[in-house]
Amino acid sequence: MLTPLPKLLFAASLLLVITPTYAQTAQPKTKPEDTEIWKPEPKVVTPAAECNGAPSDALVLFDGKSIDQWVDVKDHQPATWDVHDGVMTVNKKGGNIETKRSFKNYQLHVEYKIPASITGTGQGRGNSGIFLASTGPGDDGYELQVLDGYNNPTYVNGMVGSLYKQAIPLANASRKPGEWQAYDIVWTAPTFNDDGTVKTPAYATVFLNGVLVENHFELKGQTLYIGKPFYKKYDSAPIKLQAHGDKSEPMSFRNIWVRDLP
């Protein structure tokens, strides 16, 4: 008569029977050079002498002197925002402005300053927006929120760093009013089938003052103040800056440049 195995020994024996073995597939003998790729070489881009400056292949949208790259959204006449002391200040009566040129996929750098004297609270305090694709008049498009985020509570999907009403930022990296702040953005435009249905959605990666606040976020469509987001077909679109109607002091922009991406 066989003596029964102890339970633990029996379980271990069973595992040895039913557990498959994974042998490493033998590979042909290779050299390091076999996995080296030399061509095509990436294009040479000369970085700016200072951080945040425009690299050699960028289109400068605002250099502190000229606003010629921008038009008023409502009538496409030359933009009427105020240029002074190397900055461009929002003209709230003049309304939104957008670039003369349209863009698809790009890298964008924008610096902004909310006045040290800012008043108001919540959405009524230093409100503006960078529309990564302006798809129509007014606030049509895809908005990255600009707002005073320093000790200024508001709904988190509408705070600075949010893709308005869609993406809550991963962090609040705001500086104090009166200090210059910087957005660095990678925008991947949506693509569409011939019938207008979405082929690939839009994505945005956003850094605020060097801190990642949106990580390749997939948008569900245009950003809306009221209602659910939706997509409408477009190919390329201008970049738009918002002249928000709140009563707080107007904010300013400087050092805006963009690089087309494949």
XYZ file of C-alpha atoms in Angstrom:
262
model
C 0.000 0.000 0.000
C 1.365 3.431 -1.008
C 1.743 6.077 1.648
C -0.224 9.272 0.649
C 1.931 12.306 -0.135
C 1.562 15.236 2.222
C -0.848 17.824 0.842
C 1.790 20.498 0.192
C 4.120 18.038 -1.555
C 1.214 16.809 -3.688
C 0.274 20.383 -4.673
C 3.860 21.154 -5.622
C 4.033 17.995 -7.734
C 0.798 18.975 -9.466
C 2.147 22.439 -10.294
C 5.208 20.881 -11.875
C 2.942 18.788 -14.083
C 0.544 21.535 -15.226
C 2.847 24.570 -15.386
C 4.150 25.041 -18.949
C 7.800 25.775 -19.546
C 8.836 28.727 -21.663
C 12.082 28.179 -23.475
C 13.813 31.199 -25.004
C 13.597 31.016 -28.769
C 16.989 30.559 -30.263
C 18.044 33.543 -32.374
C 20.549 33.564 -35.155
C 23.914 34.994 -34.256
C 23.942 38.751 -34.892
C 26.232 41.740 -34.532
C 25.428 45.077 -32.840
C 25.470 46.717 -36.277
C 22.522 44.582 -37.395
C 20.130 46.653 -35.245
C 21.606 50.084 -35.935
C 19.608 52.496 -38.091
C 21.549 55.285 -39.803
C 19.186 56.696 -42.437
C 17.209 58.853 -42.858
C 18.806 61.279 -40.441
C 16.512 63.683 -38.519
C 16.698 67.252 -39.762
C 19.007 69.589 -37.886
C 17.137 72.136 -35.752
C 19.186 74.816 -34.008
C 17.766 75.568 -30.565
C 17.393 79.131 -29.363
C 20.263 80.648 -27.407
C 17.957 80.956 -24.397
C 15.343 78.576 -23.036
C 11.829 79.249 -24.381
C 13.188 81.025 -27.445
C 12.064 80.024 -30.938
C 14.172 77.288 -32.574
C 15.391 77.680 -36.132
C 12.417 75.984 -37.821
C 9.685 77.776 -35.849
C 7.231 80.350 -37.140
C 7.227 83.291 -34.739
C 3.631 84.344 -34.144
C 4.466 87.235 -31.818
C 7.953 88.680 -31.300
C 7.060 91.609 -29.067
C 6.860 94.049 -31.960
C 4.440 92.970 -34.656
C 0.926 91.544 -34.489
C 0.871 90.972 -38.256
C 0.415 87.198 -37.896
C -3.021 87.737 -36.294
C -6.496 88.850 -37.386
C -9.745 89.568 -35.558
C -11.950 86.478 -35.577
C -15.180 88.315 -36.292
C -14.161 89.959 -39.600
C -10.587 88.745 -40.358
C -9.338 92.326 -40.353
C -5.947 93.120 -38.756
C -5.947 92.261 -35.052
C -6.742 95.130 -32.701
C -5.078 93.970 -29.489
C -2.628 96.393 -27.873
C 1.128 95.980 -28.461
C 3.411 97.792 -26.009
C 6.700 97.226 -24.192
C 7.286 93.908 -25.994
C 3.935 92.374 -25.026
C 0.481 91.972 -26.539
C -2.404 92.840 -24.204
C -5.948 91.592 -24.701
C -8.412 94.128 -26.079
C -11.647 92.788 -24.620
C -13.784 95.061 -26.785
C -11.856 93.964 -29.860
C -12.746 90.313 -29.319
C -10.906 87.080 -30.066
C -7.971 86.974 -32.455
C -6.593 84.078 -34.506
C -3.598 83.354 -36.716
C -3.713 84.159 -40.407
C -2.220 80.734 -41.094
C -3.895 77.414 -40.408
C -2.123 74.506 -38.744
C -2.614 70.783 -38.318
C -0.146 69.048 -35.983
C 2.285 71.284 -34.146
C 4.377 72.264 -31.134
C 3.318 75.590 -29.620
C 4.967 77.868 -27.065
C 2.981 80.691 -25.430
C 3.917 82.941 -22.519
C 1.294 84.919 -20.614
C 1.012 87.168 -17.578
C -2.007 87.852 -15.406
C -1.758 91.374 -13.928
C -0.531 91.669 -10.357
C -3.539 93.915 -9.780
C -6.016 91.242 -10.897
C -9.469 91.311 -9.291
C -12.428 88.967 -9.343
C -12.789 85.326 -8.388
C -13.125 81.955 -10.082
C -13.833 82.148 -13.803
C -13.975 85.933 -13.519
C -10.293 86.312 -12.669
C -7.734 86.464 -15.490
C -9.793 84.383 -17.882
C -8.621 83.731 -21.438
C -7.978 80.699 -23.589
C -5.695 79.244 -26.237
C -7.798 77.518 -28.877
C -5.579 74.818 -30.339
C -7.831 74.679 -33.383
C -10.283 77.474 -34.129
C -13.073 75.802 -36.086
C -15.496 78.712 -36.327
C -16.522 82.088 -34.937
C -16.616 83.012 -31.262
C -15.331 80.211 -29.050
C -15.723 77.352 -31.542
C -12.830 74.925 -31.309
C -10.587 73.191 -28.798
C -9.662 75.352 -25.808
C -6.746 75.104 -23.410
C -7.829 77.229 -20.460
C -5.911 80.303 -19.312
C -6.965 81.538 -15.871
C -5.484 82.717 -12.613
C -4.805 79.443 -10.818
C -3.005 80.863 -7.793
C -5.276 80.597 -4.735
C -8.316 80.974 -6.986
C -10.712 78.020 -6.579
C -13.001 77.083 -9.494
C -14.341 73.903 -11.081
C -11.295 71.760 -11.809
C -12.208 70.909 -15.399
C -12.213 74.651 -16.079
C -9.100 75.693 -14.131
C -5.784 76.710 -15.691
C -4.199 73.726 -17.428
C -7.524 72.116 -18.276
C -8.717 71.258 -21.735
C -11.925 73.095 -21.051
C -14.681 70.939 -19.541
C -12.889 67.738 -20.635
C -9.496 67.211 -18.994
C -8.651 68.008 -15.385
C -4.960 68.999 -15.148
C -2.560 66.592 -13.477
C -1.170 69.421 -11.338
C -1.652 73.107 -10.574
C 1.662 74.683 -11.568
C 0.502 78.301 -11.514
C 2.747 81.197 -10.628
C 1.525 84.302 -8.808
C -0.247 87.049 -10.759
C 2.322 89.501 -12.067
C 4.781 86.739 -13.014
C 5.288 85.410 -16.544
C 4.075 81.864 -17.157
C 4.674 79.496 -20.068
C 2.644 76.860 -21.875
C 4.356 74.284 -24.081
C 1.888 72.242 -26.087
C 1.957 69.339 -28.534
C -1.239 69.191 -30.564
C -2.270 66.221 -32.698
C -5.242 67.201 -34.819
C -8.176 64.856 -35.381
C -8.582 63.219 -38.768
C -11.839 62.401 -40.495
C -13.263 59.989 -43.020
C -14.886 61.307 -46.200
C -18.329 61.081 -44.599
C -17.243 63.283 -41.668
C -16.929 60.511 -39.104
C -13.851 60.507 -36.883
C -10.910 58.494 -38.170
C -8.530 59.400 -35.329
C -9.308 61.706 -32.372
C -7.424 64.797 -31.245
C -4.699 64.544 -28.609
C -2.975 67.199 -26.520
C 0.108 67.110 -24.315
C 0.593 70.240 -22.208
C 3.321 71.566 -19.921
C 2.618 74.581 -17.701
C 5.769 76.236 -16.363
C 7.707 73.061 -17.146
C 5.244 70.772 -15.320
C 3.268 68.148 -17.236
C -0.434 68.941 -16.794
C -1.986 66.990 -19.716
C -0.402 63.737 -20.904
C -1.453 62.863 -24.459
C -5.088 63.419 -23.520
C -7.669 62.163 -26.015
C -10.335 64.796 -26.607
C -13.945 63.790 -27.132
C -14.561 66.657 -29.534
C -14.713 70.426 -29.346
C -14.658 72.045 -25.922
C -18.031 73.513 -24.990
C -19.266 75.810 -22.234
C -22.656 74.048 -22.290
C -23.370 70.530 -23.499
C -21.424 67.461 -24.544
C -18.377 67.632 -26.819
C -18.659 66.628 -30.464
C -16.445 66.512 -33.518
C -17.037 68.360 -36.743
C -14.868 67.738 -39.767
C -11.975 70.076 -40.551
C -8.534 69.676 -42.072
C -6.402 72.466 -40.607
C -7.347 75.479 -38.509
C -5.969 78.724 -37.055
C -4.787 79.076 -33.463
C -7.062 81.423 -31.522
C -6.589 83.588 -28.419
C -9.656 84.495 -26.393
C -10.760 87.933 -25.246
C -12.959 86.754 -22.386
C -15.792 89.001 -21.296
C -15.125 88.898 -17.553
C -14.572 92.220 -15.774
C -11.053 91.565 -14.506
C -8.016 93.440 -15.817
C -6.823 92.257 -19.262
C -3.897 89.873 -19.420
C -0.883 89.944 -21.742
C 1.022 87.544 -24.009
C 4.568 87.410 -25.347
C 7.023 85.060 -27.101
C 4.586 82.953 -29.130
C 5.973 80.499 -31.663
C 4.874 77.311 -33.405
C 6.562 74.375 -35.175
C 4.745 72.235 -37.712
C 4.903 68.513 -36.954
C 4.296 65.540 -39.278
